[in-house]
PDB file of C-alpha atoms in Angstrom:
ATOM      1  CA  UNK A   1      47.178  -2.754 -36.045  1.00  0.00           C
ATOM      2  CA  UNK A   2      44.460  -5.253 -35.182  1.00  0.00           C
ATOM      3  CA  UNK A   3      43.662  -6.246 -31.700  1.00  0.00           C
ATOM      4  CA  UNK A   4      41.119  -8.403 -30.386  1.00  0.00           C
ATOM      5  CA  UNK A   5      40.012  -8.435 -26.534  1.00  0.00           C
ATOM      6  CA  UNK A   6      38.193 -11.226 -24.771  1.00  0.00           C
ATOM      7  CA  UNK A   7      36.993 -11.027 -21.077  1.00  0.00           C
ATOM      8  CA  UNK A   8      36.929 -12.294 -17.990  1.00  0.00           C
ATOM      9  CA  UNK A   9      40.005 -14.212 -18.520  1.00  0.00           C
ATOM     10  CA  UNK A  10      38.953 -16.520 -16.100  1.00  0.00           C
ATOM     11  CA  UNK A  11      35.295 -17.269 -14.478  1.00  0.00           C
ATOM     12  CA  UNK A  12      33.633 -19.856 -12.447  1.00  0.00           C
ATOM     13  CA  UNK A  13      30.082 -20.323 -11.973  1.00  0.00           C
ATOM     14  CA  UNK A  14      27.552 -22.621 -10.880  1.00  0.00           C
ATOM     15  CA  UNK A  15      25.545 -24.852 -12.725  1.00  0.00           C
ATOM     16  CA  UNK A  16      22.139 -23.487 -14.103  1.00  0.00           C
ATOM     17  CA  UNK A  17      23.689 -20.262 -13.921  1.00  0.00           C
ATOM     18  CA  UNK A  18      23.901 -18.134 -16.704  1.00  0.00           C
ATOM     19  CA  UNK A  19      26.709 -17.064 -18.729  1.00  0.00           C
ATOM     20  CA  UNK A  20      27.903 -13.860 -21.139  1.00  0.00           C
ATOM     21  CA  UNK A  21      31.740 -13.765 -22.761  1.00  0.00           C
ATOM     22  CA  UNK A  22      32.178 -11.128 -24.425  1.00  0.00           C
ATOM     23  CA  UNK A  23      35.108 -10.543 -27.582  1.00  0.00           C
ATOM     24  CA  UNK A  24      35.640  -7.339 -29.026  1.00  0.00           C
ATOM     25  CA  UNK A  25      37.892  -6.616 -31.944  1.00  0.00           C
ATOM     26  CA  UNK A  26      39.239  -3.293 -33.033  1.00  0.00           C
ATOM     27  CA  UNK A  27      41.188  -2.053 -35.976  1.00  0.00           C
ATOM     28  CA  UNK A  28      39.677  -3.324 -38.887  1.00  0.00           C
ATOM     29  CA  UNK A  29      35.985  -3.679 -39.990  1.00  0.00           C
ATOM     30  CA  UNK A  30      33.258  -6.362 -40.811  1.00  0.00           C
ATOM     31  CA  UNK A  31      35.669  -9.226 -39.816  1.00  0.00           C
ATOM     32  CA  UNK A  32      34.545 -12.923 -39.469  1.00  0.00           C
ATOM     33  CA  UNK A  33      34.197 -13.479 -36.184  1.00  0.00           C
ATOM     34  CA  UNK A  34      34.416 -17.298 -33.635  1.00  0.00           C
ATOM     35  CA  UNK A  35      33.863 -18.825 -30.704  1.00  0.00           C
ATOM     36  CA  UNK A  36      36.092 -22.203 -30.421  1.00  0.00           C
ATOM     37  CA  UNK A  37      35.644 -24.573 -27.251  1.00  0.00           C
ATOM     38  CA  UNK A  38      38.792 -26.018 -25.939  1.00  0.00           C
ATOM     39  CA  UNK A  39      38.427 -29.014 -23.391  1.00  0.00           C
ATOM     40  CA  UNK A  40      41.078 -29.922 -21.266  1.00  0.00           C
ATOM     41  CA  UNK A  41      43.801 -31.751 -23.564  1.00  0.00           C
ATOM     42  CA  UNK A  42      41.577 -31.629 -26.520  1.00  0.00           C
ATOM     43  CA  UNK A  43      41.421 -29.861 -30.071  1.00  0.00           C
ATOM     44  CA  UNK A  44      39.126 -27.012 -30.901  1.00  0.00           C
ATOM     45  CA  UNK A  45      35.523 -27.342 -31.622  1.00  0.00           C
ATOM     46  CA  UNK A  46      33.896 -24.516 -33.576  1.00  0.00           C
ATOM     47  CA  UNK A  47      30.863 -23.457 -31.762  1.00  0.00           C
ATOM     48  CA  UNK A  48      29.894 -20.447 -33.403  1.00  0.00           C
ATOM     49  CA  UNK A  49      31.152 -18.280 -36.603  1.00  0.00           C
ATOM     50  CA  UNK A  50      29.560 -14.921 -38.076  1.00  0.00           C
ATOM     51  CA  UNK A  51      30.177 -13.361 -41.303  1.00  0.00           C
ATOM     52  CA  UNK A  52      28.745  -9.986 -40.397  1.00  0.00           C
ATOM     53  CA  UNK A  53      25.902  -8.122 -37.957  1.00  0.00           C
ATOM     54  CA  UNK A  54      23.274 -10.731 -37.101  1.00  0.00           C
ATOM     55  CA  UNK A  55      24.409 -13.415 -39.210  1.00  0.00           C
ATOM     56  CA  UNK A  56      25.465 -16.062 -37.298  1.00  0.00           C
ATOM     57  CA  UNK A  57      26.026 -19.905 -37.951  1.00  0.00           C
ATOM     58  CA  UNK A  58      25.855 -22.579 -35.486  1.00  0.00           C
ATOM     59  CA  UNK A  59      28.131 -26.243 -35.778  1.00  0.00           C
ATOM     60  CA  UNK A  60      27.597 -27.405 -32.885  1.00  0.00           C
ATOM     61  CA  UNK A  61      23.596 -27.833 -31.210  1.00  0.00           C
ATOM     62  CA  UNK A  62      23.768 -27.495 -27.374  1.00  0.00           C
ATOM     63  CA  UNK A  63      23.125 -24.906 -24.596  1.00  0.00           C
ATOM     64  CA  UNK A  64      25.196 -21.917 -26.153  1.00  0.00           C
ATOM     65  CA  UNK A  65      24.087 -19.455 -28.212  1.00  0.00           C
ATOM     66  CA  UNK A  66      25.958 -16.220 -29.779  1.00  0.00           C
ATOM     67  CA  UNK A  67      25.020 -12.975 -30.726  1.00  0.00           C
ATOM     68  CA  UNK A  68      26.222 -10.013 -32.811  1.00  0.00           C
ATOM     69  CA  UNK A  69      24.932  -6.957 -31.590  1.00  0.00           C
ATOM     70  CA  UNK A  70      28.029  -4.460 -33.211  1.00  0.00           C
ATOM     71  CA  UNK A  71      30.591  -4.980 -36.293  1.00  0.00           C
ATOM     72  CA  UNK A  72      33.473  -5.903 -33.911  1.00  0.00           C
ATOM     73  CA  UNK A  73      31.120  -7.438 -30.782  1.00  0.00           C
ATOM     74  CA  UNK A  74      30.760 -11.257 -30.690  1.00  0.00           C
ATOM     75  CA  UNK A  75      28.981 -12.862 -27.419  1.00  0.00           C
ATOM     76  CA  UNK A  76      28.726 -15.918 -26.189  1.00  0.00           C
ATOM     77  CA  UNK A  77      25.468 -17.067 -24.017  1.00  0.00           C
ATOM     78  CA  UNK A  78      24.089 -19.186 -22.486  1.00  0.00           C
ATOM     79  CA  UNK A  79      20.692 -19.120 -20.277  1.00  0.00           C
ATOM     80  CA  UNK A  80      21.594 -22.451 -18.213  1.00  0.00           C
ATOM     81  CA  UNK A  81      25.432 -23.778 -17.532  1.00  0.00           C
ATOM     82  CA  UNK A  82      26.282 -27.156 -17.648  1.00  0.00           C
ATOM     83  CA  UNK A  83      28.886 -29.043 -16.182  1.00  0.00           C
ATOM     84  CA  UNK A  84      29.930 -30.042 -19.729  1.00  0.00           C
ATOM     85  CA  UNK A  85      30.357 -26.551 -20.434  1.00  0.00           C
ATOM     86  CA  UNK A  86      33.503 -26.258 -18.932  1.00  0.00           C
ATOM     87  CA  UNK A  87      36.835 -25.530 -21.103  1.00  0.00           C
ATOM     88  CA  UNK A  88      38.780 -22.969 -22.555  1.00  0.00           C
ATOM     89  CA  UNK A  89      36.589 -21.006 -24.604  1.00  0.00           C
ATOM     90  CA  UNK A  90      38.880 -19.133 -27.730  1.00  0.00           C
ATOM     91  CA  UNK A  91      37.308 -16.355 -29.564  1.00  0.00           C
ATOM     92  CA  UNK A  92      38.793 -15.903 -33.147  1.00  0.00           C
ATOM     93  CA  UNK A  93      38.222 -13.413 -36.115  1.00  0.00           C
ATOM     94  CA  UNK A  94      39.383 -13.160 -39.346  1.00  0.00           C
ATOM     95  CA  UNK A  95      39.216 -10.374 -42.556  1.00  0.00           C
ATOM     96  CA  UNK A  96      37.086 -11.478 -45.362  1.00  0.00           C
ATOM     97  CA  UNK A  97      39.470 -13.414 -47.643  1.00  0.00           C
ATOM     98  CA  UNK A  98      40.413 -17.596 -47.778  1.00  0.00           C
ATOM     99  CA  UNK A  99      43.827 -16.411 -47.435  1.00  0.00           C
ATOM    100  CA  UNK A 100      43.905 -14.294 -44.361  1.00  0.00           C
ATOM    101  CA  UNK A 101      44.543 -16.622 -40.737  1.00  0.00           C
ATOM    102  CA  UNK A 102      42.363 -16.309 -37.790  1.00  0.00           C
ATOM    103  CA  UNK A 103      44.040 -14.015 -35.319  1.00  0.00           C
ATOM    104  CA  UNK A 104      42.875 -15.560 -32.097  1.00  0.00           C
ATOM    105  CA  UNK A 105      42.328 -13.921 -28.161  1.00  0.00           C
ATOM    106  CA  UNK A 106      43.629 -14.926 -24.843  1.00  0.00           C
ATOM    107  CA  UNK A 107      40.641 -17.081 -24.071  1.00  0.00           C
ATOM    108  CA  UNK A 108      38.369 -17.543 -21.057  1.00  0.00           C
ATOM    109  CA  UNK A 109      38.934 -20.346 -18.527  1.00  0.00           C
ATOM    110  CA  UNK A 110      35.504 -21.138 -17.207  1.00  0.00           C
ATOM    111  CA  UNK A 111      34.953 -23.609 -14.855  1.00  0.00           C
ATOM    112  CA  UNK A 112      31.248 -24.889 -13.812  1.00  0.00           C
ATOM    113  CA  UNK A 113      30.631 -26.298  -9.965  1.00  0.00           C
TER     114      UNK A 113
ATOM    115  CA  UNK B   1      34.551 -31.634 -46.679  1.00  0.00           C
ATOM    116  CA  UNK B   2      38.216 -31.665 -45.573  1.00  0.00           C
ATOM    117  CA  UNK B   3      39.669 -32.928 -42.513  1.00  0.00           C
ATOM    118  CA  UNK B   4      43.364 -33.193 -41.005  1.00  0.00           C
ATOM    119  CA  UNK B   5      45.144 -35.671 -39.258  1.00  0.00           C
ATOM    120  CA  UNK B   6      47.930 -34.849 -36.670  1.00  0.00           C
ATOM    121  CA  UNK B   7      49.619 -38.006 -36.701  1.00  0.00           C
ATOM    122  CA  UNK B   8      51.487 -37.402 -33.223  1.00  0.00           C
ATOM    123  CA  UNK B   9      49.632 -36.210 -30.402  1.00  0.00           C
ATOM    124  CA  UNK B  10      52.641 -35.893 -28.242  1.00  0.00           C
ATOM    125  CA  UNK B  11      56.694 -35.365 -29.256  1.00  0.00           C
ATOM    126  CA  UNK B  12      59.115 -35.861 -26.699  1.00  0.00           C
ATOM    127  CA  UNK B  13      62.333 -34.315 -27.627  1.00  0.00           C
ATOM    128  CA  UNK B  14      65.768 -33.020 -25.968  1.00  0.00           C
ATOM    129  CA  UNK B  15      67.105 -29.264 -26.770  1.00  0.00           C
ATOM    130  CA  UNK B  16      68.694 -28.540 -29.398  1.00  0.00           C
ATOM    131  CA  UNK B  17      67.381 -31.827 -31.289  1.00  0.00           C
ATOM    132  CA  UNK B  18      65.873 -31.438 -34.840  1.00  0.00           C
ATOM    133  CA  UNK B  19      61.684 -31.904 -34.379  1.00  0.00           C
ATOM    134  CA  UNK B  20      58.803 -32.488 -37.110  1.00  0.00           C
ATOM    135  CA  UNK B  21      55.392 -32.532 -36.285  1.00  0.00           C
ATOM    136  CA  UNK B  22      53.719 -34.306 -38.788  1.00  0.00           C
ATOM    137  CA  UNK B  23      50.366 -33.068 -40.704  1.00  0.00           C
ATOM    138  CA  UNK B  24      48.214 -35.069 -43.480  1.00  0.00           C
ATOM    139  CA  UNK B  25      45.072 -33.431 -44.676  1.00  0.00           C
ATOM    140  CA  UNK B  26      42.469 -34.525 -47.001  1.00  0.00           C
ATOM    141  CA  UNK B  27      40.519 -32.733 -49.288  1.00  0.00           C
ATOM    142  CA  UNK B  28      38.930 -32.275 -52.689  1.00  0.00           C
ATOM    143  CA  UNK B  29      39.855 -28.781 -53.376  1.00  0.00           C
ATOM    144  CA  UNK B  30      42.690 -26.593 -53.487  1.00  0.00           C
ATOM    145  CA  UNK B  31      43.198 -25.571 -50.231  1.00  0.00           C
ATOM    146  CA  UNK B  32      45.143 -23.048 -47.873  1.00  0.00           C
ATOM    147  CA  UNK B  33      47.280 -24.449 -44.993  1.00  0.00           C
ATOM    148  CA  UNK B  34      48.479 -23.036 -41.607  1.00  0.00           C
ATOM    149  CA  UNK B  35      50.268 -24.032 -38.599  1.00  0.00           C
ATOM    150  CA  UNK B  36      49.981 -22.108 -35.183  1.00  0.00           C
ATOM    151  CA  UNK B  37      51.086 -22.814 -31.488  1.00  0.00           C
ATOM    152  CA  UNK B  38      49.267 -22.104 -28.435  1.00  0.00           C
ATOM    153  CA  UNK B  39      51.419 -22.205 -25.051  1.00  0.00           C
ATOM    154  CA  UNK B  40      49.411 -22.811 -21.504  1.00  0.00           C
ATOM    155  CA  UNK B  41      46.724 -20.706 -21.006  1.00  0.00           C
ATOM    156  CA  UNK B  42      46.956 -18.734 -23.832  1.00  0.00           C
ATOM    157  CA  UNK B  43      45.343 -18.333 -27.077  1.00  0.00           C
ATOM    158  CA  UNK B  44      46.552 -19.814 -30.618  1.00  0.00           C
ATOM    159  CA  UNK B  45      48.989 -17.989 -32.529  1.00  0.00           C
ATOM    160  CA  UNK B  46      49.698 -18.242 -36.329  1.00  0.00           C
ATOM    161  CA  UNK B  47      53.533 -19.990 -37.019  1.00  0.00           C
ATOM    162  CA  UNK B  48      53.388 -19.842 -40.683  1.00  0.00           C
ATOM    163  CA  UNK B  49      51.122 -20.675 -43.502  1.00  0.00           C
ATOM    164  CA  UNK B  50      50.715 -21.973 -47.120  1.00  0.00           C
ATOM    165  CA  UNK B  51      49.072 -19.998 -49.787  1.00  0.00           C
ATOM    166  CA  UNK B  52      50.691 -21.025 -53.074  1.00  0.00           C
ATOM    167  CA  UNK B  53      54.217 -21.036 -54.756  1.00  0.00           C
ATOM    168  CA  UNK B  54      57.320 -22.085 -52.818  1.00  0.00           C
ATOM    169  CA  UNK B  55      56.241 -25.427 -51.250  1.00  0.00           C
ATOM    170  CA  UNK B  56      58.761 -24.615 -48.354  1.00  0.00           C
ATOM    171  CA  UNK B  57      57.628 -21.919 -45.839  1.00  0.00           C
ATOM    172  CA  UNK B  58      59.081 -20.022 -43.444  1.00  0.00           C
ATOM    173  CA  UNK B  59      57.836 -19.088 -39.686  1.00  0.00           C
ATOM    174  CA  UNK B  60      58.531 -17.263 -37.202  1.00  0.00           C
ATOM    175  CA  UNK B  61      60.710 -19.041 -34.476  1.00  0.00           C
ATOM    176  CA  UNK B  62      62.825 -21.009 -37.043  1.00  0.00           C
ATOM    177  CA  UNK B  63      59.969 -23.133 -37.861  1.00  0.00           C
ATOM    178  CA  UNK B  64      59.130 -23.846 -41.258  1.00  0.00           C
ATOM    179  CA  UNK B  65      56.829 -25.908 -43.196  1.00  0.00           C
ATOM    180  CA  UNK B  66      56.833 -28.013 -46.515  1.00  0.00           C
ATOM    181  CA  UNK B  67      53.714 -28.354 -48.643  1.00  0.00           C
ATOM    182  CA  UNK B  68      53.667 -31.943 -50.409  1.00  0.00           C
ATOM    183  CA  UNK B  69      50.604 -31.780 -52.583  1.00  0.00           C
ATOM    184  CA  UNK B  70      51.334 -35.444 -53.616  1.00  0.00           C
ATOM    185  CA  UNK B  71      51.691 -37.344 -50.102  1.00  0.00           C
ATOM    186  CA  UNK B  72      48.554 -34.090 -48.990  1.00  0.00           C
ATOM    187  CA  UNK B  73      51.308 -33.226 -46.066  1.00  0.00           C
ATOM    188  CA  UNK B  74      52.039 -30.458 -44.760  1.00  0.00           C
ATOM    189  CA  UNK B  75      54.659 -31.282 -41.631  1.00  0.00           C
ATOM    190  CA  UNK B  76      56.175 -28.478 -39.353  1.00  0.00           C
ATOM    191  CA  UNK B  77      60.070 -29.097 -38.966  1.00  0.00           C
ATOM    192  CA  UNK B  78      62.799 -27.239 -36.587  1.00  0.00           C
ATOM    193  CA  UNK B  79      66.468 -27.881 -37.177  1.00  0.00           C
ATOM    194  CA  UNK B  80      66.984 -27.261 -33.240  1.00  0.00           C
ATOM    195  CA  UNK B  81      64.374 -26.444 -30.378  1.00  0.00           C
ATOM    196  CA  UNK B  82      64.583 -24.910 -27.401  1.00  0.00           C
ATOM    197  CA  UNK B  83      62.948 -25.660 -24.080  1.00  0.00           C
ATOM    198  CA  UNK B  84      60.745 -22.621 -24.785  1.00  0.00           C
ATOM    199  CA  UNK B  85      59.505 -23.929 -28.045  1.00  0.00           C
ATOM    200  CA  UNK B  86      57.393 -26.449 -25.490  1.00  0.00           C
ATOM    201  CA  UNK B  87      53.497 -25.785 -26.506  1.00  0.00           C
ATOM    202  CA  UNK B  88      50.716 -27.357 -28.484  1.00  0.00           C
ATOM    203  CA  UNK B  89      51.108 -27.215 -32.295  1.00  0.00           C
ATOM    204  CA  UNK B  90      48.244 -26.969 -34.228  1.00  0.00           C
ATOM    205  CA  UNK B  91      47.998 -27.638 -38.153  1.00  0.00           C
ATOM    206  CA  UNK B  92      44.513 -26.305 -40.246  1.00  0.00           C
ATOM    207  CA  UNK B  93      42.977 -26.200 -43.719  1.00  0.00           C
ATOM    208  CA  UNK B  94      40.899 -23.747 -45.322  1.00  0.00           C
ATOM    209  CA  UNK B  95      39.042 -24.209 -49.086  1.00  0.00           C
ATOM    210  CA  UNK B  96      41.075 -22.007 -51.073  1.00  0.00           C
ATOM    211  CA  UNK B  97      37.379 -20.206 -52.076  1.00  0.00           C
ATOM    212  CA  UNK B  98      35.585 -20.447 -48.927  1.00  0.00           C
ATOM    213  CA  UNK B  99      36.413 -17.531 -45.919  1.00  0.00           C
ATOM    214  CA  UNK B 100      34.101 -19.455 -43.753  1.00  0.00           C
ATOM    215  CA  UNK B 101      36.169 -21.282 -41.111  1.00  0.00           C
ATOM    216  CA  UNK B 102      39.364 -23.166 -40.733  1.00  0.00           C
ATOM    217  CA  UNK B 103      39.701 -27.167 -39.628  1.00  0.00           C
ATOM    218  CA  UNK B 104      41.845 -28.217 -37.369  1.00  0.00           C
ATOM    219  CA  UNK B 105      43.625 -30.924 -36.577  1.00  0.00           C
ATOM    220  CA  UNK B 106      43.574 -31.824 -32.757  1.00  0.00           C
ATOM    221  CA  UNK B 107      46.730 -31.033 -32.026  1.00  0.00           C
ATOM    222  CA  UNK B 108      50.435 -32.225 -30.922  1.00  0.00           C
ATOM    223  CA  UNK B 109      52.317 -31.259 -27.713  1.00  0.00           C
ATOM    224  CA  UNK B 110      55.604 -30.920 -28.055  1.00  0.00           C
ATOM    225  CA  UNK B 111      57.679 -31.745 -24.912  1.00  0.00           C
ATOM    226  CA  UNK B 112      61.271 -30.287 -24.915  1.00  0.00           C
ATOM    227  CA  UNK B 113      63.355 -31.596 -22.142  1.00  0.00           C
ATOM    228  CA  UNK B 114      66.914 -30.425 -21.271  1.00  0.00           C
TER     229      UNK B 114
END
């Protein structure tokens, strides 16, 4: 079956500091693959999505940026943390068809001071 | 481009009471619809969704869902919660040709109380 893994579960961090989440997902291959951005008592706001190696697609302009470096390897960076980067941040993938859900992670809690 | 509305962002309710959380989306297209919950600190997880065929769908949890192409609805219903059906609910739409990404509506917490 499919798993995905995101880590740390939780992280705080200073502001200006930099920042790498990482989201791995194993048992199936070339999956889409998303970073969502949770603030506190608020929707989800799609940040990043990435339909294969190296392909990724931005929706929201700001200080984040994401890379995919493997098949099943989605990271989220950023050079410079904000204090409006805090929030639960939701990594999500999905196999290749309209019909298929996302199957989402456990999320990171990150919290700037 | 689609969008949803949650038209409740919170539901108060007592255990064992009937529930709907209520879901209107708009779109041009045919499109696919889902439902998930996401309890504190967790991540989301997929309640049921609406591909085609039977307009009434069945979840896990006793939830279920009816597709109303007419009134674009697509409400979540349980004939009797418990207190650890207490979470966020959230409803989302998909193009029925796109694999892109999913919209979401912004959510409704459900409160049970004893």
């Amino acid at each position: 079956s499919q798993t995905i893994h995101q880590w740390p579960a939780t992280l705080v961090q200073p502001v200006g500091s930099p920042l790498s989440l990482e989201c791995t997902v194993e048992g199936t291959s070339n999956p889409n693959l998303y970073w969502y951005r949770q603030a506190a008592g608020r929707g989800l706001q799609l940040l990043f999505y990435s339909v294969g190696i190296g392909q990724i697609s931005s929706e929201v302009p700001q200080n984040l940026s994401a890379s995919r470096p493997q098949d099943r390897q989605f990271i989220l960076s950023s050079k410079k943390l904000l204090l409006s980067d805090s929030g639960f941040y939701l990594c999500a993938w999905s196999a290749g068809s309209p019909s298929q859900p996302q199957h989402f992670g456990d999320g990171t809690r990150l919290s700037i001071l | 481009a689609q969008s949803v509305t949650q038209l409740d962002s919170q539901v108060p309710v007592f255990e064992e009471a009937p529930v709907e959380l209520r879901c209107n989306y708009s779109s041009s297209v045919s499109v696919y619809l889902f439902w998930y919950v996401q309890y504190p600190n967790q991540g989301l997880q997929l309640l049921l969704k609406y591909l085609s065929g039977s307009t009434l769908v069945k979840g896990i949890n006793g939830f279920e869902a009816e597709f109303n192409k007419s009134q674009t609805s697509f409400h979540l219903r349980k004939p009797s919660v418990h207190i650890s059906d207490t979470a966020e609910y959230f409803c989302a739409v998909r193009r029925s040709y796109n694999t892109d990404k999913l919209i979401f509506g912004t959510g409704t917490r459900l409160q049970v109380f004893p």
